[in-house]
N, CA, C and O atoms as CSV, one atom per row, in Angstrom:
chain,resi,resn,atom,element,x,y,z
A,1,ASN,N,N,-13.408,3.639,10.890
A,1,ASN,CA,C,-13.819,2.715,9.857
A,1,ASN,C,C,-12.647,1.789,9.537
A,1,ASN,O,O,-11.705,2.221,8.872
A,2,PRO,N,N,-12.669,0.545,9.981
A,2,PRO,CA,C,-11.530,-0.339,9.753
A,2,PRO,C,C,-11.304,-0.663,8.283
A,2,PRO,O,O,-10.173,-0.953,7.891
A,3,ILE,N,N,-12.349,-0.623,7.460
A,3,ILE,CA,C,-12.151,-0.901,6.029
A,3,ILE,C,C,-11.292,0.194,5.417
A,3,ILE,O,O,-10.340,-0.099,4.694
A,4,ALA,N,N,-11.618,1.450,5.697
A,4,ALA,CA,C,-10.819,2.558,5.171
A,4,ALA,C,C,-9.409,2.532,5.743
A,4,ALA,O,O,-8.445,2.821,5.034
A,5,ALA,N,N,-9.282,2.191,7.008
A,5,ALA,CA,C,-7.957,2.141,7.628
A,5,ALA,C,C,-7.096,1.061,6.989
A,5,ALA,O,O,-5.891,1.254,6.824
A,6,ALA,N,N,-7.690,-0.068,6.629
A,6,ALA,CA,C,-6.925,-1.148,5.993
A,6,ALA,C,C,-6.366,-0.684,4.655
A,6,ALA,O,O,-5.211,-0.968,4.338
A,7,GLY,N,N,-7.164,0.022,3.872
A,7,GLY,CA,C,-6.682,0.549,2.595
A,7,GLY,C,C,-5.579,1.572,2.789
A,7,GLY,O,O,-4.598,1.582,2.045
A,8,LEU,N,N,-5.733,2.426,3.779
A,8,LEU,CA,C,-4.718,3.436,4.060
A,8,LEU,C,C,-3.415,2.796,4.515
A,8,LEU,O,O,-2.337,3.275,4.162
A,9,MET,N,N,-3.494,1.734,5.284
A,9,MET,CA,C,-2.276,1.042,5.731
A,9,MET,C,C,-1.539,0.402,4.557
A,9,MET,O,O,-0.309,0.333,4.569
A,10,LYS,N,N,-2.258,-0.061,3.558
A,10,LYS,CA,C,-1.603,-0.597,2.359
A,10,LYS,C,C,-0.806,0.494,1.660
A,10,LYS,O,O,0.314,0.255,1.209
A,11,GLU,N,N,-1.380,1.696,1.568
A,11,GLU,CA,C,-0.666,2.815,0.958
A,11,GLU,C,C,0.547,3.204,1.793
A,11,GLU,O,O,1.610,3.497,1.246
A,12,ALA,N,N,0.393,3.209,3.107
A,12,ALA,CA,C,1.521,3.535,3.985
A,12,ALA,C,C,2.646,2.521,3.811
A,12,ALA,O,O,3.818,2.897,3.792
A,13,GLU,N,N,2.307,1.248,3.685
A,13,GLU,CA,C,3.328,0.209,3.502
A,13,GLU,C,C,4.106,0.431,2.209
A,13,GLU,O,O,5.327,0.279,2.188
A,14,ILE,N,N,3.414,0.787,1.137
A,14,ILE,CA,C,4.119,1.089,-0.115
A,14,ILE,C,C,5.069,2.256,0.093
A,14,ILE,O,O,6.218,2.205,-0.345
A,15,PHE,N,N,4.606,3.302,0.753
A,15,PHE,CA,C,5.437,4.479,1.031
A,15,PHE,C,C,6.711,4.080,1.771
A,15,PHE,O,O,7.809,4.490,1.392
A,16,TRP,N,N,6.560,3.272,2.837
A,16,TRP,CA,C,7.728,2.840,3.613
A,16,TRP,C,C,8.657,1.966,2.782
A,16,TRP,O,O,9.878,2.085,2.884
A,17,GLN,N,N,8.084,1.085,1.958
A,17,GLN,CA,C,8.905,0.220,1.108
A,17,GLN,C,C,9.724,1.055,0.123
A,17,GLN,O,O,10.920,0.819,-0.046
A,18,LEU,N,N,9.092,2.021,-0.521
A,18,LEU,CA,C,9.792,2.842,-1.508
A,18,LEU,C,C,10.886,3.687,-0.867
A,18,LEU,O,O,11.898,3.977,-1.506
A,19,ARG,N,N,10.695,4.081,0.373
A,19,ARG,CA,C,11.708,4.873,1.080
A,19,ARG,C,C,12.760,4.012,1.771
A,19,ARG,O,O,13.730,4.537,2.316
A,20,GLY,N,N,12.572,2.684,1.751
A,20,GLY,CA,C,13.514,1.790,2.422
A,20,GLY,C,C,13.374,1.808,3.931
A,20,GLY,O,O,14.340,1.541,4.646
A,21,GLU,N,N,12.179,2.120,4.428
A,21,GLU,CA,C,11.938,2.265,5.864
A,21,GLU,C,C,11.010,1.183,6.428
A,21,GLU,O,O,10.401,1.389,7.477
A,22,ALA,N,N,10.892,0.035,5.753
A,22,ALA,CA,C,9.936,-0.986,6.172
A,22,ALA,C,C,10.512,-1.977,7.175
A,22,ALA,O,O,9.814,-2.908,7.578
A,23,GLY,N,N,11.743,-1.809,7.582
A,23,GLY,CA,C,12.337,-2.680,8.592
A,23,GLY,C,C,12.386,-4.131,8.145
A,23,GLY,O,O,12.836,-4.432,7.040
A,24,ALA,N,N,11.917,-5.037,9.012
A,24,ALA,CA,C,11.969,-6.471,8.725
A,24,ALA,C,C,11.075,-6.857,7.543
A,24,ALA,O,O,11.270,-7.917,6.948
A,25,ARG,N,N,10.100,-6.017,7.196
A,25,ARG,CA,C,9.200,-6.304,6.068
A,25,ARG,C,C,9.767,-5.838,4.729
A,25,ARG,O,O,9.172,-6.095,3.683
A,26,GLN,N,N,10.906,-5.159,4.752
A,26,GLN,CA,C,11.469,-4.567,3.533
A,26,GLN,C,C,11.715,-5.628,2.466
A,26,GLN,O,O,12.323,-6.665,2.732
A,27,VAL,N,N,11.232,-5.352,1.251
A,27,VAL,CA,C,11.465,-6.277,0.140
A,27,VAL,C,C,12.913,-6.146,-0.313
A,27,VAL,O,O,13.501,-5.072,-0.187
A,28,PRO,N,N,13.502,-7.231,-0.843
A,28,PRO,CA,C,14.886,-7.144,-1.304
A,28,PRO,C,C,15.009,-6.241,-2.528
A,28,PRO,O,O,14.055,-6.043,-3.281
A,29,GLY,N,N,16.189,-5.713,-2.698
A,29,GLY,CA,C,16.438,-4.845,-3.842
A,29,GLY,C,C,16.069,-3.407,-3.529
A,29,GLY,O,O,16.001,-3.006,-2.367
A,30,ASN,N,N,15.833,-2.641,-4.576
A,30,ASN,CA,C,15.526,-1.223,-4.449
A,30,ASN,C,C,14.227,-0.946,-5.206
A,30,ASN,O,O,14.277,-0.564,-6.375
A,31,PRO,N,N,13.057,-1.130,-4.565
A,31,PRO,CA,C,11.788,-0.973,-5.288
A,31,PRO,C,C,11.598,0.447,-5.804
A,31,PRO,O,O,11.942,1.418,-5.131
A,32,LYS,N,N,11.053,0.551,-6.997
A,32,LYS,CA,C,10.786,1.851,-7.628
A,32,LYS,C,C,9.293,2.131,-7.765
A,32,LYS,O,O,8.887,3.286,-7.893
A,33,ARG,N,N,8.467,1.066,-7.737
A,33,ARG,CA,C,7.024,1.215,-7.891
A,33,ARG,C,C,6.303,0.279,-6.929
A,33,ARG,O,O,6.828,-0.762,-6.535
A,34,GLY,N,N,5.086,0.675,-6.562
A,34,GLY,CA,C,4.258,-0.175,-5.711
A,34,GLY,C,C,2.797,-0.013,-6.092
A,34,GLY,O,O,2.399,1.017,-6.635
A,35,LEU,N,N,1.999,-1.037,-5.806
A,35,LEU,CA,C,0.583,-1.023,-6.134
A,35,LEU,C,C,-0.204,-1.530,-4.935
A,35,LEU,O,O,0.145,-2.548,-4.338
A,36,ALA,N,N,-1.268,-0.814,-4.588
A,36,ALA,CA,C,-2.164,-1.243,-3.507
A,36,ALA,C,C,-3.581,-1.310,-4.065
A,36,ALA,O,O,-3.982,-0.474,-4.874
A,37,GLN,N,N,-4.329,-2.314,-3.624
A,37,GLN,CA,C,-5.714,-2.488,-4.056
A,37,GLN,C,C,-6.554,-2.743,-2.817
A,37,GLN,O,O,-6.138,-3.469,-1.914
A,38,ALA,N,N,-7.746,-2.140,-2.778
A,38,ALA,CA,C,-8.631,-2.338,-1.629
A,38,ALA,C,C,-10.091,-2.298,-2.088
A,38,ALA,O,O,-10.445,-1.603,-3.040
A,39,TRP,N,N,-10.921,-3.064,-1.384
A,39,TRP,CA,C,-12.366,-3.070,-1.597
A,39,TRP,C,C,-13.045,-2.491,-0.364
A,39,TRP,O,O,-12.510,-2.565,0.742
A,40,GLY,N,N,-14.228,-1.913,-0.561
A,40,GLY,CA,C,-14.980,-1.410,0.575
A,40,GLY,C,C,-16.474,-1.482,0.315
A,40,GLY,O,O,-16.904,-1.754,-0.806
A,41,ASP,N,N,-17.254,-1.238,1.342
A,41,ASP,CA,C,-18.720,-1.208,1.243
A,41,ASP,C,C,-19.279,-2.455,0.574
A,41,ASP,O,O,-19.951,-2.362,-0.453
A,42,LEU,N,N,-19.008,-3.611,1.146
A,42,LEU,CA,C,-19.498,-4.885,0.610
A,42,LEU,C,C,-19.149,-5.044,-0.868
A,42,LEU,O,O,-19.969,-5.480,-1.676
A,43,MET,N,N,-17.909,-4.679,-1.198
A,43,MET,CA,C,-17.352,-4.788,-2.550
A,43,MET,C,C,-18.073,-3.891,-3.557
A,43,MET,O,O,-18.109,-4.206,-4.746
A,44,GLN,N,N,-18.647,-2.780,-3.094
A,44,GLN,CA,C,-19.287,-1.825,-3.989
A,44,GLN,C,C,-18.317,-0.738,-4.426
A,44,GLN,O,O,-18.573,-0.029,-5.399
A,45,VAL,N,N,-17.207,-0.605,-3.711
A,45,VAL,CA,C,-16.222,0.422,-4.013
A,45,VAL,C,C,-14.861,-0.247,-4.117
A,45,VAL,O,O,-14.474,-1.019,-3.239
A,46,GLY,N,N,-14.143,0.046,-5.178
A,46,GLY,CA,C,-12.794,-0.489,-5.329
A,46,GLY,C,C,-11.822,0.635,-5.618
A,46,GLY,O,O,-12.161,1.601,-6.303
A,47,THR,N,N,-10.618,0.507,-5.098
A,47,THR,CA,C,-9.589,1.519,-5.296
A,47,THR,C,C,-8.274,0.840,-5.609
A,47,THR,O,O,-7.917,-0.171,-5.004
A,48,VAL,N,N,-7.558,1.412,-6.566
A,48,VAL,CA,C,-6.206,0.960,-6.881
A,48,VAL,C,C,-5.311,2.189,-6.847
A,48,VAL,O,O,-5.626,3.214,-7.453
A,49,VAL,N,N,-4.195,2.082,-6.137
A,49,VAL,CA,C,-3.235,3.178,-6.035
A,49,VAL,C,C,-1.892,2.669,-6.530
A,49,VAL,O,O,-1.425,1.611,-6.107
A,50,VAL,N,N,-1.268,3.433,-7.435
A,50,VAL,CA,C,0.069,3.115,-7.925
A,50,VAL,C,C,0.989,4.240,-7.475
A,50,VAL,O,O,0.704,5.413,-7.716
A,51,MET,N,N,2.088,3.888,-6.823
A,51,MET,CA,C,3.072,4.872,-6.364
A,51,MET,C,C,4.418,4.562,-6.990
A,51,MET,O,O,4.731,3.405,-7.271
A,52,GLY,N,N,5.198,5.583,-7.204
A,52,GLY,CA,C,6.540,5.384,-7.735
A,52,GLY,C,C,7.463,6.506,-7.312
A,52,GLY,O,O,7.033,7.584,-6.902
A,53,ILE,N,N,8.756,6.211,-7.426
A,53,ILE,CA,C,9.748,7.241,-7.116
A,53,ILE,C,C,10.593,7.496,-8.337
A,53,ILE,O,O,11.497,8.332,-8.299
């Protein structure tokens, strides 16, 4: 399911950013929090994930 995979990749990107493992995509500074938002099922399902260290 590519819709679910897209949402999961957003969460993975936050994880890598918070750990400083995002390589060339790494945001400057030392991020402490991240937020991912995704829609699915023709915009019938919405999810927001907040991560922090």
